[in-house]
Tab-separated table of C-alpha atoms in Angstrom:
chain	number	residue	atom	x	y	z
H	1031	UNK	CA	7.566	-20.284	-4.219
H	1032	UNK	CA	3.798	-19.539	-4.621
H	1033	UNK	CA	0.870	-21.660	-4.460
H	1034	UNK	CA	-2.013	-20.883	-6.280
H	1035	UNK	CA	-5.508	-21.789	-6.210
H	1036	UNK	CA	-8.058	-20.835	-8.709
H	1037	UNK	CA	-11.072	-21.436	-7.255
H	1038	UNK	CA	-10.379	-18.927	-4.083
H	1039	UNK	CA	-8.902	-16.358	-6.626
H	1040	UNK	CA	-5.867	-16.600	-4.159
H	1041	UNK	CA	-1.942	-16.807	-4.966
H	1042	UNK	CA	0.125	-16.788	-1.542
H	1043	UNK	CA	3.650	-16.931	-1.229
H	1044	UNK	CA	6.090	-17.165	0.847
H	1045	UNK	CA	9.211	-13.885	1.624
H	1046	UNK	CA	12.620	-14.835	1.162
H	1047	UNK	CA	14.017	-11.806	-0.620
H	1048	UNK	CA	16.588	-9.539	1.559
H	1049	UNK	CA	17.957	-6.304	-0.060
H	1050	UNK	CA	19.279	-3.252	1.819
H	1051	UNK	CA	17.054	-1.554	4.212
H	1052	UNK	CA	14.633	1.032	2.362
H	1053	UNK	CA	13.286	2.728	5.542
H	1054	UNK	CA	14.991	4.870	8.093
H	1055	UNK	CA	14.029	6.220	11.243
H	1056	UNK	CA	16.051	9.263	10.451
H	1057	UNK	CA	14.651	9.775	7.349
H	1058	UNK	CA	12.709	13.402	6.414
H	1059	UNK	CA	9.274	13.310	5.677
H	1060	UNK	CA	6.959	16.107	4.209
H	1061	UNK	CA	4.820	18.286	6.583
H	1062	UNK	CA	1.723	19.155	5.406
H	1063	UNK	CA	-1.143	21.564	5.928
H	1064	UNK	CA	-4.851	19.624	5.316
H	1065	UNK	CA	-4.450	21.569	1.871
H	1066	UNK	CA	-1.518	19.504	1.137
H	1067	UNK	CA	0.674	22.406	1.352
H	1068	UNK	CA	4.479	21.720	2.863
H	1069	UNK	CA	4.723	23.530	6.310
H	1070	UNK	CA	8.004	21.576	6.980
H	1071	UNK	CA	10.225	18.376	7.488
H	1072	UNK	CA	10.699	16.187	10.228
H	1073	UNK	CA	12.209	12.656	11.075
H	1074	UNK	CA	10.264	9.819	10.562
H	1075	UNK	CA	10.447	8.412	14.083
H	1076	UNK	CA	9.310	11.951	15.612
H	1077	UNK	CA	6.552	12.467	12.783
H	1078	UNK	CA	4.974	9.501	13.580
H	1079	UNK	CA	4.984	9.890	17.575
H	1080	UNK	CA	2.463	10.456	20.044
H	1081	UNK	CA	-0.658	11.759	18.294
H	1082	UNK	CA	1.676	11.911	14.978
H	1083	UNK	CA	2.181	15.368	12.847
H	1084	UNK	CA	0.505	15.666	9.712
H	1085	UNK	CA	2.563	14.718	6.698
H	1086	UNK	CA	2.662	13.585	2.815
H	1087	UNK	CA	2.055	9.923	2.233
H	1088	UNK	CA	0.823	7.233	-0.705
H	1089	UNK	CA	-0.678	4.149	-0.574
H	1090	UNK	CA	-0.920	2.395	-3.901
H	1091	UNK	CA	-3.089	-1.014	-5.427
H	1092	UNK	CA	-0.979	-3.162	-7.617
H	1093	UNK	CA	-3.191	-5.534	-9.873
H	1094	UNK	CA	-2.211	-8.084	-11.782
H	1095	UNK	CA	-3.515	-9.326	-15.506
H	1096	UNK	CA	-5.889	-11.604	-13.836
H	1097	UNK	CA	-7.528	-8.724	-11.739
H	1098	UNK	CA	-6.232	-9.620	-8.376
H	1099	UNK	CA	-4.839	-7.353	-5.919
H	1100	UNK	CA	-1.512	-7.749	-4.184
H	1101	UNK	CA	-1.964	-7.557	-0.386
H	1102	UNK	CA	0.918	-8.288	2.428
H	1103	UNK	CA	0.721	-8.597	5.551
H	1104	UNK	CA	3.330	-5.847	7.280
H	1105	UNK	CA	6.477	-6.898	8.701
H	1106	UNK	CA	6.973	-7.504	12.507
H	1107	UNK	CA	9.864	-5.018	12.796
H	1108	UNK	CA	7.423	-2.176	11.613
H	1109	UNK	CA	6.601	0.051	14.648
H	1110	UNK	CA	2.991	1.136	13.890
H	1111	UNK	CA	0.044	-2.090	13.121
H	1112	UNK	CA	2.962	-4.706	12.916
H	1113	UNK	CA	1.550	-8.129	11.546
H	1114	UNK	CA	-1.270	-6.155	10.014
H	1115	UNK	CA	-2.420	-7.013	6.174
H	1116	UNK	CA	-2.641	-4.082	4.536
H	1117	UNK	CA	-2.673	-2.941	0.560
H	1118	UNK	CA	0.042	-3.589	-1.815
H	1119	UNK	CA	2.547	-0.499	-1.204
H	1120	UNK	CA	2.374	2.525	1.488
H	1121	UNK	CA	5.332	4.818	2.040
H	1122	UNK	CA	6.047	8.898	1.881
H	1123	UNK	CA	7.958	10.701	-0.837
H	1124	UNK	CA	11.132	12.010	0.433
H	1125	UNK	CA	12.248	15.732	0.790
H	1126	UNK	CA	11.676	17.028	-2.617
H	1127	UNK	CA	10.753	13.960	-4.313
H	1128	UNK	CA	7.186	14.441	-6.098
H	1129	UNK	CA	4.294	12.004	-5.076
H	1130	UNK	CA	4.596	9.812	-8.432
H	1131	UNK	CA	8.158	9.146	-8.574
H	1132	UNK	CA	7.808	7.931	-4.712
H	1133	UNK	CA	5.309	5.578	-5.975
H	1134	UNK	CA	7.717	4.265	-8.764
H	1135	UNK	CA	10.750	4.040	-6.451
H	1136	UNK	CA	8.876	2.433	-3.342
H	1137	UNK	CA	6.913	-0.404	-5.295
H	1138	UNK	CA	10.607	-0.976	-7.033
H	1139	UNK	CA	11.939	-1.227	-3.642
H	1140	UNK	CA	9.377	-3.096	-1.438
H	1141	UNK	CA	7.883	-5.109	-4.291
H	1142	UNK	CA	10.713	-5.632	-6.792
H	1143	UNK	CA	8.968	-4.738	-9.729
H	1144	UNK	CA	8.289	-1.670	-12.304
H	1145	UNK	CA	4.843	-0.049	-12.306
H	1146	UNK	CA	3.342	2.206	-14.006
H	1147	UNK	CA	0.706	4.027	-11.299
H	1148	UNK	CA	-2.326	6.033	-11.875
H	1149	UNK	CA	-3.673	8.231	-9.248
H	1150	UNK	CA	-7.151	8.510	-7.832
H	1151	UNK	CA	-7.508	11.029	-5.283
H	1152	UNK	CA	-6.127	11.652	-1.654
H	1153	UNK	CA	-7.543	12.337	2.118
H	1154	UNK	CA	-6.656	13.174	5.373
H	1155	UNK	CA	-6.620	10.504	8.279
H	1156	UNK	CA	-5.901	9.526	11.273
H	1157	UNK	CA	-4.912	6.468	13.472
H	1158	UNK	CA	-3.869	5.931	16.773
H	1159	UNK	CA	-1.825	2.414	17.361
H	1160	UNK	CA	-1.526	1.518	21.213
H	1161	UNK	CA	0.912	3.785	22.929
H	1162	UNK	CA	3.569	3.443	19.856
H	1163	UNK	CA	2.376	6.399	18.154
H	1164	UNK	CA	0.052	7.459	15.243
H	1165	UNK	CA	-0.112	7.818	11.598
H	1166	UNK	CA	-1.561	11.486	10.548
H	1167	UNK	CA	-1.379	11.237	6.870
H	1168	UNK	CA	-2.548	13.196	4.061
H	1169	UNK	CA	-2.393	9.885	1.995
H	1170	UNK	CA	-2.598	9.802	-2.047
H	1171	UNK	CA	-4.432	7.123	-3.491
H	1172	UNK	CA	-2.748	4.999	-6.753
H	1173	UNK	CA	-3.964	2.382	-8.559
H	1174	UNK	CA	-0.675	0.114	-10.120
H	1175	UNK	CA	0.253	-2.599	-12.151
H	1176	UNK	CA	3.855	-3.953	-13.736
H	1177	UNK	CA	5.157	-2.677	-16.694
H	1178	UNK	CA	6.847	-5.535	-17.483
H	1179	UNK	CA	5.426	-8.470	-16.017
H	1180	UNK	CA	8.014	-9.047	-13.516
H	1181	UNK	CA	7.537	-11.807	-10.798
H	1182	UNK	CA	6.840	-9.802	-7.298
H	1183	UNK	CA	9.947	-10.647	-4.865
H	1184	UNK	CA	9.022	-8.379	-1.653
H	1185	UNK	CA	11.299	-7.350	0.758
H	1186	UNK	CA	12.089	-9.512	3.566
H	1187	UNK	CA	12.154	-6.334	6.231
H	1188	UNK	CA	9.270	-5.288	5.044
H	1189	UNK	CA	6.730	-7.435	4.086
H	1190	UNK	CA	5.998	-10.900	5.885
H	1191	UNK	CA	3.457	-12.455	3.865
H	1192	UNK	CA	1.816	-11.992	0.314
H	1193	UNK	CA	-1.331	-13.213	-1.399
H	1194	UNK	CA	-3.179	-12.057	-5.018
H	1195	UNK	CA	-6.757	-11.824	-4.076
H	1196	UNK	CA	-9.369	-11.134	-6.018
H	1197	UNK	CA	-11.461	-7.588	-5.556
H	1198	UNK	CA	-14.342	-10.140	-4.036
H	1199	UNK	CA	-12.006	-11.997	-1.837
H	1200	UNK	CA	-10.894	-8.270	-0.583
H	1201	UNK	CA	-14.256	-7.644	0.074
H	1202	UNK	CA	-15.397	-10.861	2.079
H	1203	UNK	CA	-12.271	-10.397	4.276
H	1204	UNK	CA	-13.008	-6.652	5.094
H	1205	UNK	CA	-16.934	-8.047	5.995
H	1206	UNK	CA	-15.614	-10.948	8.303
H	1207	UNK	CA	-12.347	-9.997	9.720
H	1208	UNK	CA	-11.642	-6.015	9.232
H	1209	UNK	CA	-9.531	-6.172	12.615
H	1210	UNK	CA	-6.388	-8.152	9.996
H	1211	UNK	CA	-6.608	-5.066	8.410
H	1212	UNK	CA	-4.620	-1.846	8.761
H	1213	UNK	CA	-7.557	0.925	9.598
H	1214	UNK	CA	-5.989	3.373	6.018
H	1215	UNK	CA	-6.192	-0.143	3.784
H	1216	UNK	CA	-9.701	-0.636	5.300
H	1217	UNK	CA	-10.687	3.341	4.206
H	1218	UNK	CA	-9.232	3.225	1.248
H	1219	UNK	CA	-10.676	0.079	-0.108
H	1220	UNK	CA	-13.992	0.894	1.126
H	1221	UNK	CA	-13.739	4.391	-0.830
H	1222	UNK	CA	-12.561	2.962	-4.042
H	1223	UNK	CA	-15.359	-0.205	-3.936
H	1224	UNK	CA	-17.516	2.771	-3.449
H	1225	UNK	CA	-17.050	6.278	-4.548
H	1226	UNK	CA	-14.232	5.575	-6.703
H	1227	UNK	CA	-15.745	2.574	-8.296
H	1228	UNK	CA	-16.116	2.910	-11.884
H	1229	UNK	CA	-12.182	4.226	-12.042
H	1230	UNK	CA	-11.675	1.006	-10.111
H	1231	UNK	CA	-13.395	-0.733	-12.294
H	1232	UNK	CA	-12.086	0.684	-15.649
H	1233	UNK	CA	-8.493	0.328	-14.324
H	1234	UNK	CA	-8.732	-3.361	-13.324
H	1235	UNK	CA	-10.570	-4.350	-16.930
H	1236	UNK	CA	-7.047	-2.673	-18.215
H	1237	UNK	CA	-4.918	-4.702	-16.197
H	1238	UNK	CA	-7.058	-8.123	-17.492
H	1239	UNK	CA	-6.868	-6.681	-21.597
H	1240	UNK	CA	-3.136	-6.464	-21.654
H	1241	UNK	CA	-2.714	-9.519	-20.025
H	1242	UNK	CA	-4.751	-11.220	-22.657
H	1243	UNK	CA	-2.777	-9.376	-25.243
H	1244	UNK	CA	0.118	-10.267	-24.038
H	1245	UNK	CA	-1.152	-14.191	-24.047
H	1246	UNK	CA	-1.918	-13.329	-27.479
């Protein structure tokens, strides 16, 4: 059940939704050269260890028709920035599974909903979380919204909390209290707000015009 108030530009909700598990220890992920080229395959667990090995990701920003961005806040049984709020959807495409059916299949899987997904560009980072391990991602960028205007039912082992907030609210929180944030949701907002702005921008005032249609 959500409660939503209008004057923050907020919607948070509560997680009650358990499906079967969507990540895997054991699962391959993509090596990658900073060119994006595959060099390999390796475990999750052992990708992500120690100073991490370089590897495919996404990371994708699922709007709603009023503008507002879906954030969550990640789920205590995650390894790496447990607790953390971070953007909508962040995963890897599996062994030879291409970047934008990932997107579709993860957001179906951790969000419960069909999006359609645009992409924006992609860069190389990396993060070191306490002596867990690291995330050394070359990390593609998507913007997102629902195709059919599906209620959002995250997954309970994955996602603790969820809120809508608007792009200012998004803003105001990375200002006053960046250390909620996971450090790639902090880049990668600060990039689009920035250098990516005007496709931000564009793709947002899309997300508000068929939601008026469809009020129509």
């Amino acid at each position: 059940m959500s409660e939503v108030n209008n004057e923050s530009g907020t919607d948070n909700a509560s997680v009650s939704v358990m499906r079967a598990p969507v990540s895997f220890a054991s699962e391959e992920l993509i090596l990658v050269d900073s060119d994006d080229t595959v060099v390999g395959y390796r475990d999750k667990f052992n990708t992500h260890d120690g100073s991490g090995v370089l590897h495919r990701a996404f990371s994708a920003f699922l709007f709603d028709h009023h503008g507002r961005l879906l954030v969550h806040r990640r789920s205590e049984q995650k390894p790496l920035w447990p607790g953390f709020w971070t953007n909508s959807c962040c995963s890897h495409p599996r062994r030879g599974e291409s970047i934008d059916a990932a997107v579709t299949r993860r957001v179906r899987e951790e969000l419960g909903v069909n999006a359609e997904s645009t992409p924006i560009y992609k860069f190389e980072y990396k993060a070191h979380f306490k002596e867990v391990g690291s995330e050394h991602e070359l990390c593609h960028v998507y913007l997102a919204r629902s195709m059919d205007g599906a209620e959002v039912s995250p997954h309970a082992e994955e996602v603790m909390e969820w809120c809508w907030l608007s792009m200012e609210n998004v803003d105001s929180w990375m200002l006053e209290r960046p250390e909620d944030l996971t450090p790639w949701f902090r880049q990668e907002w600060s990039a689009l707000r920035s250098l990516y702005r005007s496709q931000l921008e564009q793709f947002v005032s899309g997300c508000i015009e068929a939601g008026q249609r469809g009020a129509a």
